[in-house]
Coordinates of C-alpha atoms in Angstrom, one line a residue:
Chain A
M661 CA 71.3 150.4 -11.3
S662 CA 69.6 152.3 -14.3
E663 CA 66.3 152.3 -13.8
A664 CA 65.4 155.0 -16.6
N665 CA 67.2 153.0 -19.4
K666 CA 66.3 149.5 -18.3
Q667 CA 64.8 148.0 -21.4
P668 CA 64.3 144.4 -20.7
S669 CA 63.4 143.4 -24.3
A670 CA 66.1 144.7 -26.1
E671 CA 70.1 142.5 -25.3
P672 CA 72.1 145.2 -23.5
M673 CA 74.8 146.5 -26.1
I674 CA 77.5 146.1 -23.0
L675 CA 76.7 144.1 -19.9
M676 CA 79.3 144.1 -17.0
Q677 CA 78.9 142.1 -13.8
G678 CA 80.7 141.9 -11.1
V679 CA 84.0 142.8 -12.3
H680 CA 86.4 142.9 -10.0
K681 CA 90.3 143.9 -11.5
W682 CA 93.7 144.2 -9.4
Y683 CA 97.0 145.4 -10.6
G684 CA 98.9 143.5 -8.3
Q685 CA 97.5 144.0 -4.8
F686 CA 96.0 147.3 -5.9
H687 CA 92.2 146.7 -6.2
V688 CA 91.3 148.7 -9.6
L689 CA 87.6 147.9 -10.3
K690 CA 85.2 146.9 -7.7
D691 CA 82.4 145.0 -8.4
I692 CA 81.4 146.9 -11.4
N693 CA 78.2 146.4 -12.6
L694 CA 76.9 148.2 -16.2
S695 CA 74.6 147.7 -18.8
V696 CA 74.6 150.0 -21.6
Q697 CA 71.5 149.9 -24.4
A698 CA 72.1 150.3 -28.1
G699 CA 72.1 154.0 -29.1
E700 CA 73.1 155.1 -25.1
R701 CA 75.6 157.5 -24.7
I702 CA 77.7 156.9 -21.4
V703 CA 80.0 159.8 -20.0
L704 CA 82.3 158.1 -17.0
C705 CA 83.5 160.8 -14.6
G706 CA 85.7 160.4 -11.3
P707 CA 88.9 162.2 -10.1
S708 CA 92.3 160.7 -11.7
G709 CA 93.0 157.0 -10.7
S710 CA 89.5 156.3 -10.0
G711 CA 89.4 153.7 -12.6
K712 CA 87.3 154.7 -15.4
S713 CA 90.0 154.3 -18.0
T714 CA 90.7 150.9 -17.2
A715 CA 86.7 150.5 -17.1
I716 CA 86.4 151.1 -20.7
R717 CA 89.9 149.5 -21.8
C718 CA 88.9 146.2 -20.2
L719 CA 85.2 146.4 -22.8
N720 CA 87.6 145.7 -25.8
R721 CA 90.3 143.3 -23.7
L722 CA 93.2 145.9 -23.8
E723 CA 93.0 145.3 -20.1
E724 CA 92.1 142.1 -18.4
H725 CA 89.4 141.6 -16.0
Q726 CA 90.1 139.2 -13.1
Q727 CA 86.7 138.5 -11.9
G728 CA 83.0 138.7 -13.5
R729 CA 81.4 138.7 -16.8
I730 CA 82.1 141.5 -19.5
V731 CA 79.7 140.7 -22.6
V732 CA 80.3 143.1 -25.5
D733 CA 77.6 142.9 -28.7
G734 CA 76.7 139.1 -27.4
T735 CA 80.3 138.1 -27.0
E736 CA 81.7 137.1 -23.7
L737 CA 85.4 138.4 -23.1
T738 CA 87.4 135.3 -22.2
Q739 CA 90.8 134.2 -22.7
D740 CA 89.5 133.2 -26.2
L741 CA 91.4 135.3 -29.0
K742 CA 88.7 134.7 -31.5
H743 CA 86.2 136.4 -29.3
I744 CA 88.4 138.8 -28.4
E745 CA 89.3 139.8 -32.3
A746 CA 85.4 139.4 -32.7
V747 CA 84.8 142.1 -30.0
R748 CA 87.8 144.5 -31.7
R749 CA 86.2 144.7 -34.4
E750 CA 83.1 146.0 -33.4
V751 CA 84.4 148.5 -31.0
G752 CA 86.2 151.5 -31.9
M753 CA 88.6 153.5 -29.4
V754 CA 89.8 156.9 -29.4
F755 CA 93.0 157.7 -27.5
Q756 CA 94.2 160.7 -25.1
H757 CA 97.2 160.8 -27.3
F758 CA 96.0 159.9 -30.7
N759 CA 98.2 156.8 -31.4
L760 CA 98.1 157.7 -35.1
F761 CA 100.6 155.6 -36.9
P762 CA 103.3 157.9 -37.7
H763 CA 104.9 156.1 -41.0
L764 CA 101.8 155.9 -42.4
T765 CA 99.4 158.9 -44.6
V766 CA 95.9 159.9 -43.0
L767 CA 94.4 157.5 -46.0
Q768 CA 96.3 154.8 -44.7
N769 CA 95.7 155.1 -41.1
C770 CA 92.2 154.7 -41.9
T771 CA 92.2 152.3 -44.4
L772 CA 95.0 149.9 -42.5
A773 CA 92.3 148.0 -40.6
P774 CA 89.4 147.9 -43.1
M775 CA 91.7 146.3 -45.8
W776 CA 94.0 144.0 -43.4
V777 CA 90.8 142.6 -40.5
R778 CA 87.7 143.1 -42.6
K779 CA 89.5 142.1 -46.1
M780 CA 88.0 145.2 -47.8
P781 CA 89.5 145.6 -51.9
K782 CA 91.8 149.2 -51.3
R783 CA 89.7 150.8 -53.6
Q784 CA 86.3 150.1 -51.5
A785 CA 88.6 151.0 -48.2
E786 CA 89.5 154.1 -49.8
E787 CA 86.0 155.2 -50.6
I788 CA 85.1 154.4 -47.0
A789 CA 87.9 156.2 -45.7
M790 CA 87.2 159.4 -47.5
H791 CA 83.9 159.3 -47.0
F792 CA 84.5 159.4 -43.0
L793 CA 87.5 161.9 -43.7
E794 CA 84.6 164.4 -45.2
R795 CA 82.6 163.6 -41.8
V796 CA 85.3 164.5 -39.7
R797 CA 85.5 167.5 -41.9
I798 CA 89.2 166.9 -43.6
P799 CA 89.5 165.2 -46.5
E800 CA 91.9 167.4 -47.9
Q801 CA 94.7 166.0 -45.4
A802 CA 94.6 162.6 -46.6
G803 CA 97.5 162.4 -48.2
K804 CA 99.3 163.9 -45.3
Y805 CA 101.2 162.3 -42.3
P806 CA 100.0 162.3 -39.1
G807 CA 103.3 164.8 -37.8
Q808 CA 102.1 167.3 -40.1
L809 CA 98.9 167.7 -38.8
S810 CA 97.7 170.1 -35.7
G811 CA 96.5 167.7 -32.5
G812 CA 92.8 168.6 -33.0
Q813 CA 93.7 167.4 -36.8
Q814 CA 95.3 164.3 -35.5
Q815 CA 92.0 163.4 -33.0
R816 CA 89.7 163.8 -35.8
V817 CA 91.6 161.4 -38.2
A818 CA 91.6 159.0 -35.2
I819 CA 87.8 158.8 -34.5
A820 CA 87.5 158.7 -38.3
R821 CA 90.6 155.9 -38.3
A822 CA 88.2 153.8 -35.7
L823 CA 85.0 154.9 -37.8
C824 CA 86.5 153.2 -40.9
M825 CA 85.4 149.9 -39.3
K826 CA 81.9 150.9 -39.0
P827 CA 81.9 150.0 -35.2
K828 CA 78.9 149.6 -33.3
I829 CA 80.3 150.7 -30.2
M830 CA 82.7 153.6 -29.6
L831 CA 84.9 154.2 -27.0
F832 CA 86.8 157.3 -26.1
D833 CA 89.4 157.7 -23.6
E834 CA 89.8 161.0 -22.5
P835 CA 90.1 162.2 -26.3
T836 CA 90.2 165.8 -25.5
S837 CA 92.8 166.0 -22.2
A838 CA 95.8 166.0 -24.2
L839 CA 94.8 169.1 -26.6
D840 CA 95.2 172.8 -26.7
P841 CA 92.1 174.5 -25.5
E842 CA 91.3 176.1 -29.0
M843 CA 91.1 172.7 -30.8
V844 CA 89.2 171.0 -27.9
K845 CA 85.7 172.1 -30.0
E846 CA 86.5 171.0 -33.0
V847 CA 86.7 167.4 -31.4
L848 CA 83.7 167.7 -29.3
D849 CA 81.9 168.8 -32.3
T850 CA 82.9 165.6 -34.4
M851 CA 81.9 163.6 -30.9
V852 CA 78.4 165.2 -31.1
S853 CA 77.7 165.1 -34.4
L854 CA 78.2 161.2 -34.1
A855 CA 75.6 160.9 -30.9
E856 CA 73.2 162.7 -33.4
D857 CA 73.6 159.4 -35.5
G858 CA 72.8 157.4 -33.0
M859 CA 76.2 155.6 -31.9
T860 CA 76.3 153.5 -29.5
M861 CA 79.4 155.8 -27.2
L862 CA 81.0 155.1 -24.1
C863 CA 83.1 158.1 -23.1
V864 CA 85.9 159.1 -20.3
T865 CA 85.8 163.1 -20.1
H866 CA 86.4 166.2 -18.0
E867 CA 84.1 167.9 -20.1
M868 CA 80.9 168.6 -18.4
G869 CA 79.6 171.1 -20.9
F870 CA 79.8 167.6 -23.3
A871 CA 78.2 165.5 -20.6
R872 CA 75.2 167.7 -19.8
T873 CA 74.1 168.1 -23.3
V874 CA 75.0 164.4 -24.8
A875 CA 75.3 162.0 -22.6
N876 CA 72.0 159.8 -21.0
R877 CA 73.8 159.1 -18.3
V878 CA 77.0 159.7 -16.5
I879 CA 78.1 157.7 -14.1
F880 CA 81.1 158.4 -11.2
L881 CA 83.6 156.3 -10.3
D882 CA 85.4 156.5 -7.7
K883 CA 88.3 154.2 -5.9
G884 CA 87.1 151.6 -8.7
E885 CA 83.8 151.6 -7.5
I886 CA 80.5 153.1 -9.7
V887 CA 79.5 155.7 -6.7
E888 CA 76.6 157.2 -8.5
Q889 CA 74.9 157.4 -12.1
A890 CA 72.2 159.2 -13.1
D891 CA 70.8 161.4 -16.0
P892 CA 73.2 164.4 -16.1
D893 CA 70.4 166.7 -15.2
T894 CA 70.0 165.1 -11.7
F895 CA 73.7 164.5 -11.8
F896 CA 74.5 168.0 -12.2
T897 CA 71.6 169.6 -10.2
N898 CA 71.1 167.4 -7.4
P899 CA 74.5 164.5 -6.9
Q900 CA 73.4 162.0 -3.9
N901 CA 76.4 160.9 -3.0
E902 CA 78.8 163.4 -0.9
R903 CA 81.7 161.7 -3.3
T904 CA 80.3 162.9 -6.2
Q905 CA 79.2 166.5 -4.5
L906 CA 82.6 167.0 -3.6
F907 CA 83.8 166.1 -6.9
L908 CA 81.8 168.5 -8.8
S909 CA 82.5 171.5 -6.2
Q910 CA 86.2 170.9 -7.7
I911 CA 85.6 170.8 -11.5
L912 CA 82.7 173.5 -11.6
H913 CA 83.8 176.4 -10.4
Chain B
M130 CA 113.4 199.5 -42.8
Q131 CA 116.1 202.3 -43.1
T132 CA 118.2 201.0 -40.0
S133 CA 121.8 200.7 -38.9
A134 CA 123.1 200.0 -42.6
N135 CA 125.3 203.4 -42.8
V136 CA 125.4 203.7 -38.7
P137 CA 129.0 202.7 -37.7
R138 CA 129.4 199.9 -35.4
P139 CA 130.8 200.8 -32.6
R140 CA 134.0 199.0 -32.1
G141 CA 135.9 197.4 -29.2
S142 CA 139.5 196.1 -29.3
V143 CA 140.3 193.9 -32.5
W144 CA 140.8 191.1 -29.9
T145 CA 136.9 190.7 -28.8
D146 CA 135.6 191.1 -32.3
P147 CA 134.0 187.2 -32.8
Q148 CA 134.8 187.8 -36.5
V149 CA 138.2 188.6 -36.2
R150 CA 138.9 185.4 -33.5
A151 CA 137.4 183.2 -35.8
W152 CA 139.7 184.4 -38.5
V153 CA 142.2 184.3 -36.9
F154 CA 141.8 180.8 -34.9
Q155 CA 140.9 179.1 -38.3
I156 CA 144.3 180.3 -40.2
I157 CA 146.2 179.4 -37.2
A158 CA 144.5 175.6 -37.4
V159 CA 145.4 175.3 -40.9
I160 CA 149.0 176.5 -40.8
A161 CA 149.4 174.2 -37.9
V162 CA 148.1 171.3 -39.8
V163 CA 150.0 172.3 -43.1
A164 CA 153.1 172.5 -41.5
L165 CA 152.7 169.2 -39.4
G166 CA 151.5 167.5 -42.6
W167 CA 154.8 169.0 -44.3
Y168 CA 156.8 167.2 -41.5
L169 CA 155.4 164.6 -41.6
F170 CA 156.3 163.7 -45.2
D171 CA 159.9 165.3 -45.4
N172 CA 160.7 163.2 -42.4
T173 CA 159.8 160.2 -43.8
Q174 CA 161.3 160.8 -47.1
T175 CA 164.7 161.9 -45.9
N176 CA 164.9 158.7 -44.0
L177 CA 163.4 156.5 -46.5
E178 CA 166.5 157.8 -48.7
K179 CA 168.7 157.4 -45.9
R180 CA 168.3 153.9 -46.0
G181 CA 167.8 153.3 -49.6
I182 CA 164.3 152.3 -49.8
V183 CA 163.1 152.9 -52.8
S184 CA 159.1 154.3 -52.3
G185 CA 156.6 153.7 -54.7
F186 CA 154.0 151.3 -55.6
G187 CA 156.4 149.3 -58.4
F188 CA 156.6 146.2 -56.4
L189 CA 152.8 145.9 -56.8
G190 CA 153.9 144.4 -60.6
N191 CA 156.6 142.3 -58.9
S192 CA 156.0 138.4 -58.6
A193 CA 154.4 137.3 -55.2
G194 CA 156.1 133.6 -55.0
F195 CA 153.8 132.3 -52.2
G196 CA 150.6 130.0 -52.3
I197 CA 147.1 130.9 -50.8
A198 CA 144.9 128.7 -49.1
Q199 CA 141.8 130.3 -50.2
H200 CA 141.4 132.5 -53.4
L201 CA 137.9 133.4 -55.4
I202 CA 140.1 134.3 -58.7
E203 CA 142.7 132.6 -60.6
Y204 CA 146.0 132.7 -58.5
T205 CA 149.2 131.1 -58.6
E206 CA 152.6 131.8 -56.9
S207 CA 154.1 133.5 -59.7
D208 CA 151.4 135.9 -60.1
T209 CA 151.9 139.5 -58.5
Y210 CA 151.2 141.1 -55.5
G211 CA 148.7 143.1 -57.2
R212 CA 146.9 140.3 -57.4
V213 CA 147.5 138.8 -54.2
F214 CA 145.7 142.5 -53.2
L215 CA 142.9 141.3 -55.0
V216 CA 142.5 138.0 -53.5
G217 CA 142.9 139.3 -50.0
L218 CA 140.1 141.9 -51.1
L219 CA 137.6 139.5 -52.2
N220 CA 138.2 137.0 -49.3
T221 CA 137.9 140.2 -46.7
L222 CA 134.5 141.1 -48.9
L223 CA 133.3 137.3 -48.5
V224 CA 133.6 137.0 -45.1
S225 CA 132.1 140.4 -44.3
F226 CA 129.4 139.9 -47.0
I227 CA 128.3 136.4 -45.4
G228 CA 128.8 137.7 -42.0
I229 CA 126.5 140.8 -42.6
V230 CA 123.9 138.7 -43.9
L231 CA 123.6 136.2 -41.6
A232 CA 124.2 138.0 -38.2
S233 CA 121.3 140.0 -39.6
I234 CA 119.2 137.0 -39.8
L235 CA 120.2 136.3 -36.6
G236 CA 120.2 139.1 -35.1
F237 CA 116.6 140.0 -35.9
I238 CA 115.4 136.8 -34.6
L239 CA 116.7 137.0 -31.4
G240 CA 115.7 140.2 -30.7
V241 CA 112.1 139.9 -31.1
A242 CA 112.8 136.2 -29.5
R243 CA 114.1 138.2 -26.4
L244 CA 110.9 140.9 -26.5
S245 CA 109.0 137.4 -26.5
P246 CA 106.4 136.6 -23.9
N247 CA 107.0 133.0 -23.7
W248 CA 109.7 132.8 -21.1
L249 CA 111.3 129.9 -22.2
I250 CA 112.4 131.6 -25.7
S251 CA 112.9 134.8 -24.2
K252 CA 115.7 133.9 -21.5
M253 CA 117.3 131.4 -23.9
A254 CA 117.7 134.4 -26.4
T255 CA 119.3 136.4 -23.2
V256 CA 121.6 134.3 -22.2
Y257 CA 122.6 133.9 -25.4
I258 CA 123.0 137.5 -26.0
E259 CA 124.6 137.9 -22.6
T260 CA 127.3 135.4 -23.6
F261 CA 127.9 136.3 -26.6
R262 CA 128.6 139.9 -26.6
N263 CA 131.0 139.7 -23.7
I264 CA 133.3 137.3 -24.9
P265 CA 136.1 139.2 -27.2
P266 CA 135.5 138.5 -30.8
L267 CA 139.5 137.0 -31.4
L268 CA 138.5 134.6 -28.7
Q269 CA 135.4 133.2 -30.3
I270 CA 137.4 133.3 -33.1
L271 CA 140.2 131.3 -31.8
F272 CA 137.6 128.8 -30.3
W273 CA 135.6 128.3 -33.3
Y274 CA 139.0 127.5 -34.8
F275 CA 140.9 125.9 -32.2
A276 CA 138.9 124.2 -30.2
V277 CA 135.6 123.0 -32.9
F278 CA 137.1 122.9 -36.4
L279 CA 141.0 121.9 -36.3
T280 CA 140.0 119.1 -33.9
L281 CA 137.4 117.5 -36.1
P282 CA 139.1 113.7 -37.6
G283 CA 141.6 113.8 -40.2
P284 CA 140.5 113.3 -44.1
R285 CA 140.3 109.5 -43.9
D286 CA 137.6 109.5 -40.7
S287 CA 135.8 112.3 -42.3
L288 CA 132.2 113.1 -41.0
G289 CA 130.1 111.9 -44.3
I290 CA 126.7 112.8 -44.8
N291 CA 125.7 111.0 -47.8
D292 CA 129.0 110.4 -49.4
T293 CA 128.7 114.3 -50.5
F294 CA 129.6 116.5 -47.8
F295 CA 132.5 115.5 -45.9
L296 CA 133.7 117.7 -42.7
N297 CA 137.1 117.0 -41.5
S298 CA 139.8 119.0 -39.7
R299 CA 140.5 120.6 -43.2
G300 CA 137.1 121.6 -43.9
L301 CA 133.7 121.2 -45.2
Y302 CA 134.2 119.3 -48.4
M303 CA 130.6 119.5 -50.7
P304 CA 129.8 118.8 -54.6
S305 CA 130.6 121.5 -57.0
P306 CA 127.7 121.8 -60.2
G307 CA 129.1 122.5 -63.8
P308 CA 127.0 123.0 -66.8
S309 CA 126.0 119.6 -68.1
E310 CA 124.1 120.1 -72.0
N311 CA 120.9 120.4 -70.4
F312 CA 122.0 123.3 -68.4
W313 CA 120.7 126.4 -71.2
P314 CA 117.4 124.9 -71.5
F315 CA 117.1 124.0 -68.1
A316 CA 118.1 128.2 -67.1
L317 CA 115.3 129.4 -69.3
V318 CA 113.2 127.1 -67.7
L319 CA 113.8 128.4 -64.0
L320 CA 113.8 132.2 -65.6
A321 CA 110.3 131.7 -66.7
T322 CA 109.3 130.5 -63.8
I323 CA 110.7 133.4 -61.8
A324 CA 109.0 135.7 -64.1
A325 CA 105.8 133.8 -64.0
I326 CA 106.3 134.0 -60.0
V327 CA 107.0 138.1 -59.9
V328 CA 103.8 138.0 -62.6
M329 CA 101.9 136.3 -60.2
G330 CA 102.4 138.4 -56.9
R331 CA 101.9 141.3 -58.9
W332 CA 98.3 139.9 -59.8
A333 CA 97.9 138.3 -56.1
K334 CA 98.5 142.2 -54.7
A335 CA 96.4 144.0 -57.1
R336 CA 93.8 141.3 -56.9
R337 CA 93.7 141.7 -52.9
E338 CA 93.4 145.5 -53.0
A339 CA 90.5 145.1 -55.8
T340 CA 88.9 142.4 -54.3
G341 CA 90.4 142.1 -50.5
Q342 CA 90.5 138.3 -51.1
V343 CA 94.2 136.6 -50.3
F344 CA 95.7 134.7 -52.4
H345 CA 98.4 133.0 -50.8
A346 CA 101.3 133.7 -53.3
F347 CA 104.0 132.3 -51.3
W348 CA 103.2 129.1 -50.8
A349 CA 102.1 129.0 -54.6
S350 CA 105.8 130.6 -55.4
L351 CA 107.1 127.7 -53.2
A352 CA 105.2 125.2 -55.4
M353 CA 106.2 126.7 -58.5
I354 CA 109.7 127.1 -57.8
I355 CA 110.2 123.4 -56.5
L356 CA 107.2 121.8 -58.9
I357 CA 108.1 123.3 -62.3
P358 CA 112.2 122.7 -62.3
G359 CA 111.7 119.6 -61.0
L360 CA 109.7 118.5 -63.6
A361 CA 112.0 120.3 -66.1
V362 CA 114.6 118.0 -64.7
L363 CA 112.6 114.6 -65.0
I364 CA 112.0 115.2 -68.5
G365 CA 115.3 116.6 -69.7
G366 CA 117.5 115.5 -67.2
N367 CA 120.0 116.8 -65.1
P368 CA 121.1 120.5 -66.2
L369 CA 124.1 120.1 -63.6
V370 CA 126.9 117.7 -63.3
W371 CA 128.1 117.5 -60.1
S372 CA 132.0 116.8 -59.3
V373 CA 131.7 115.0 -55.6
P374 CA 134.6 115.4 -53.5
E375 CA 136.8 111.8 -53.0
L376 CA 139.5 110.5 -50.9
S377 CA 142.5 109.7 -52.9
G378 CA 145.3 109.3 -51.0
F379 CA 145.4 112.2 -47.9
N380 CA 142.8 114.2 -49.1
F381 CA 140.0 114.8 -50.8
R382 CA 140.0 115.9 -54.7
G383 CA 137.1 117.7 -56.7
G384 CA 134.5 119.7 -55.1
W385 CA 134.4 123.0 -53.1
V386 CA 135.8 123.1 -50.2
L387 CA 135.1 126.2 -46.9
I388 CA 138.3 125.5 -45.2
P389 CA 138.4 125.8 -41.5
E390 CA 139.9 129.4 -41.4
L391 CA 136.6 130.9 -43.3
M392 CA 134.0 128.7 -41.5
A393 CA 135.5 129.5 -37.6
L394 CA 136.1 133.3 -38.8
T395 CA 132.9 133.5 -40.6
L396 CA 130.8 131.8 -37.8
A397 CA 132.5 134.1 -35.0
L398 CA 131.8 136.9 -36.3
T399 CA 128.0 136.4 -37.3
I400 CA 127.5 135.1 -33.7
Y401 CA 129.2 137.9 -32.0
T402 CA 127.6 140.7 -33.8
A403 CA 124.0 139.2 -34.3
A404 CA 124.4 139.6 -30.3
F405 CA 124.7 143.4 -30.9
I406 CA 121.9 143.3 -33.4
A407 CA 119.7 141.5 -31.3
E408 CA 120.0 144.5 -28.7
N409 CA 119.7 147.1 -31.3
V410 CA 116.5 145.5 -32.3
R411 CA 115.2 144.8 -29.4
S412 CA 115.9 148.7 -28.5
G413 CA 114.4 149.7 -31.7
I414 CA 111.3 147.8 -30.8
M415 CA 110.9 148.9 -27.1
A416 CA 111.2 152.4 -28.6
V417 CA 107.7 152.1 -30.3
S418 CA 105.0 153.2 -27.3
H419 CA 102.8 150.8 -26.3
G420 CA 100.0 153.4 -27.5
Q421 CA 100.9 151.8 -31.1
T422 CA 100.6 148.4 -30.1
E423 CA 97.3 149.3 -28.2
A424 CA 95.8 151.7 -31.1
A425 CA 96.7 148.3 -34.0
R426 CA 95.5 146.0 -31.5
S427 CA 92.0 148.0 -30.9
L428 CA 91.7 148.1 -34.6
G429 CA 91.2 144.4 -34.6
L430 CA 94.6 143.9 -35.9
R431 CA 96.2 140.4 -35.1
P432 CA 99.9 140.6 -32.9
G433 CA 101.6 139.3 -36.5
N434 CA 100.0 141.7 -38.7
T435 CA 100.8 144.3 -35.4
L436 CA 104.2 143.7 -35.4
R437 CA 105.1 143.6 -39.1
L438 CA 102.6 146.4 -40.4
V439 CA 102.6 148.9 -37.5
I440 CA 105.7 148.3 -35.3
I441 CA 108.8 147.1 -37.1
P442 CA 108.4 149.8 -39.6
Q443 CA 108.8 152.4 -37.2
A444 CA 110.8 150.0 -35.1
L445 CA 113.7 150.6 -38.6
R446 CA 114.7 154.1 -38.0
V447 CA 115.8 153.6 -34.5
I448 CA 117.4 150.2 -35.3
I449 CA 119.3 151.1 -39.1
P450 CA 121.6 153.9 -37.3
P451 CA 123.0 151.5 -34.5
L452 CA 122.8 148.4 -37.1
T453 CA 125.4 150.6 -39.5
S454 CA 127.7 150.5 -36.9
Q455 CA 127.4 146.6 -36.1
Y456 CA 128.1 146.1 -39.8
L457 CA 130.9 148.7 -39.9
N458 CA 132.4 146.6 -36.7
L459 CA 131.9 143.0 -38.5
A460 CA 133.8 144.3 -41.7
K461 CA 136.4 145.6 -39.4
N462 CA 136.6 143.0 -37.0
S463 CA 137.3 140.3 -40.3
S464 CA 140.7 141.5 -40.0
L465 CA 140.8 139.4 -36.8
A466 CA 141.6 136.9 -39.9
A467 CA 145.0 137.4 -39.3
G468 CA 144.8 135.8 -35.7
I469 CA 144.0 132.0 -37.5
G470 CA 145.7 132.6 -40.8
Y471 CA 142.7 133.5 -43.0
P472 CA 144.0 135.1 -46.0
D473 CA 141.9 138.5 -45.9
M474 CA 143.2 141.7 -46.5
V475 CA 145.2 142.0 -43.4
S476 CA 147.0 138.6 -42.9
L477 CA 147.9 138.7 -46.4
F478 CA 148.4 141.7 -47.9
A479 CA 149.6 144.0 -44.6
G480 CA 150.9 140.8 -43.3
T481 CA 152.8 138.4 -45.6
V482 CA 153.2 141.2 -48.6
L483 CA 154.4 143.7 -46.2
N484 CA 157.3 141.4 -44.6
Q485 CA 158.3 140.4 -48.0
T486 CA 158.4 143.6 -50.0
G487 CA 159.5 146.1 -46.7
Q488 CA 156.9 148.7 -48.4
A489 CA 155.5 149.5 -44.7
I490 CA 154.2 152.7 -46.1
E491 CA 152.6 152.1 -48.7
V492 CA 151.0 148.9 -48.0
I493 CA 149.6 150.3 -44.8
A494 CA 148.0 153.1 -47.2
I495 CA 146.5 150.8 -49.5
T496 CA 144.9 148.8 -46.6
M497 CA 143.7 151.5 -44.7
S498 CA 142.4 153.2 -47.7
V499 CA 140.9 149.8 -48.7
Y500 CA 138.6 149.7 -45.1
L501 CA 137.8 153.4 -45.2
A502 CA 136.3 152.6 -48.8
I503 CA 134.2 149.4 -47.4
S504 CA 133.3 151.4 -44.5
I505 CA 131.9 154.1 -46.4
S506 CA 130.3 152.3 -49.1
I507 CA 128.2 150.7 -46.1
S508 CA 127.8 153.6 -44.2
L509 CA 126.3 155.6 -47.3
L510 CA 124.3 152.7 -48.2
M511 CA 122.6 152.7 -45.0
N512 CA 122.3 156.3 -44.6
W513 CA 120.2 156.2 -47.7
Y514 CA 118.2 153.6 -46.5
N515 CA 117.3 155.4 -43.1
K516 CA 116.2 158.5 -44.9
R517 CA 114.2 156.7 -47.0
I518 CA 112.1 155.5 -44.1
A519 CA 112.3 158.3 -42.2
L520 CA 109.1 159.6 -40.6
I521 CA 107.7 162.8 -42.4
E522 CA 107.1 165.4 -39.8
R523 CA 106.2 169.2 -40.8

């Protein structure tokens, strides 16, 4: 349990209680318990195949959990499509491979969901889109197609696209893993500025520098279990579990 | 930048110089093709002369002297071979057009159905596709013609619907419309309704973009197109005089008839080609990465909107090129009409006309050119559409 961040008064933004998930015989998530308050910034890390991506993909039901409860912003995720859609409206997601819509311009990528999901007027949707494109510092690319942009620019558009839905929570699934090294910084800068504005963020990443400076809490998963969670200082300087120590020794050369 | 411009190139043997070789081989190829062409032409001319066959296209003006079961334009036995050609061409185009439209609709539904998460729907689509694409098209045409349409009862025992439609072994008889004195006022009302629907559609789109409110333009249009002309008919009287088929003697008179050959051919080609189109559609949808679906769903888009706004537009660029091939196949397979005697281009012109005139070279040349022209037109149209929807990269 997270001792430092526990605020019993406020309803948690995200609550995972005893969540289990299997892919066939393979037990991907084992008894995940997690509570995230509004404005918290969580970094999930762990070796590949540890279930960290699966865990955050369960939060907007891109993956289905088979046991336990997940409550996001007061809505419990069940089979009910209404609940799933309600959660997805409030949860933005950024993917490793951007997943921009290649047949639409940058601006259309950003206005599609506000217009069709939030039923927003086109002009208003475009104003909001331009606002967030300025925020990620590429308003001049609004008329271009994703294929015409660099990887870093595409990922920033993907962030803007998610922000246009005015989400309460942002999920980042290895947002910099598919980028060339020189483009990692521009994306991380965008995420840092988002964190400074108080966005609730869950981020799967191997960028330990980002974790150190931005996260309130770092969670280490291995083999589908939460092995250790702590504030970044404790996590990096004084890890308790030997699996964490092994992992950190491998990635921090 | 003053380099090798004046430096003499070291020359090896002429035979290993790639430029010389390219020229030599191309010249040899051209000479060979021209020589072969000339040989064929000269040989044909000599043989035709020896047998006393007059070549040329004069025969197109001669009277044909035979009847045709289905003609979309006026035709009598005394009309010319040229007119027979037109009748055959139109019959071929009719089958191709109906077939392409129906096969596209059916194929699209089947392709999406095969990907359905619903087990029953997807298995049914699979069985359909695997059955019909694996049976030769000629066999399917023969099946529909001999085993279905020709085994229907004779005209006297027709399967009648409401005494207006009659299905029997000679075809499907249906009422045909003709204009009454109310026709033109009614046509005006209809045109006005359509114009109003177009205006309303634009208004609905503009309002959705301006205020975000969805106006159900489709249902409103449906109501308008039914109610307004319906009201006009109630007030002004029927705009059309229907000629209802009636049994007289051994056959029906009046109305329109779809001959069994046309129904068998169109049905078989539609069912056969739809199976292939379904597979094209399925492969196109599957070619769109799953990440696209996830991105759309994570933004809160519903499955229907995800398919319509994100998946299909991207799938189309994968679907169109093989779809073009299927359209071409359908158009060319319509020549299997010869197997059941539907009066298409091949059975009529390259069959009967060729037999009667003996002008084999001219007739075959014309027929081949026609198929070439139809195919190239379809190709050009589809390529233009494909270019329009292509993704822009870099």
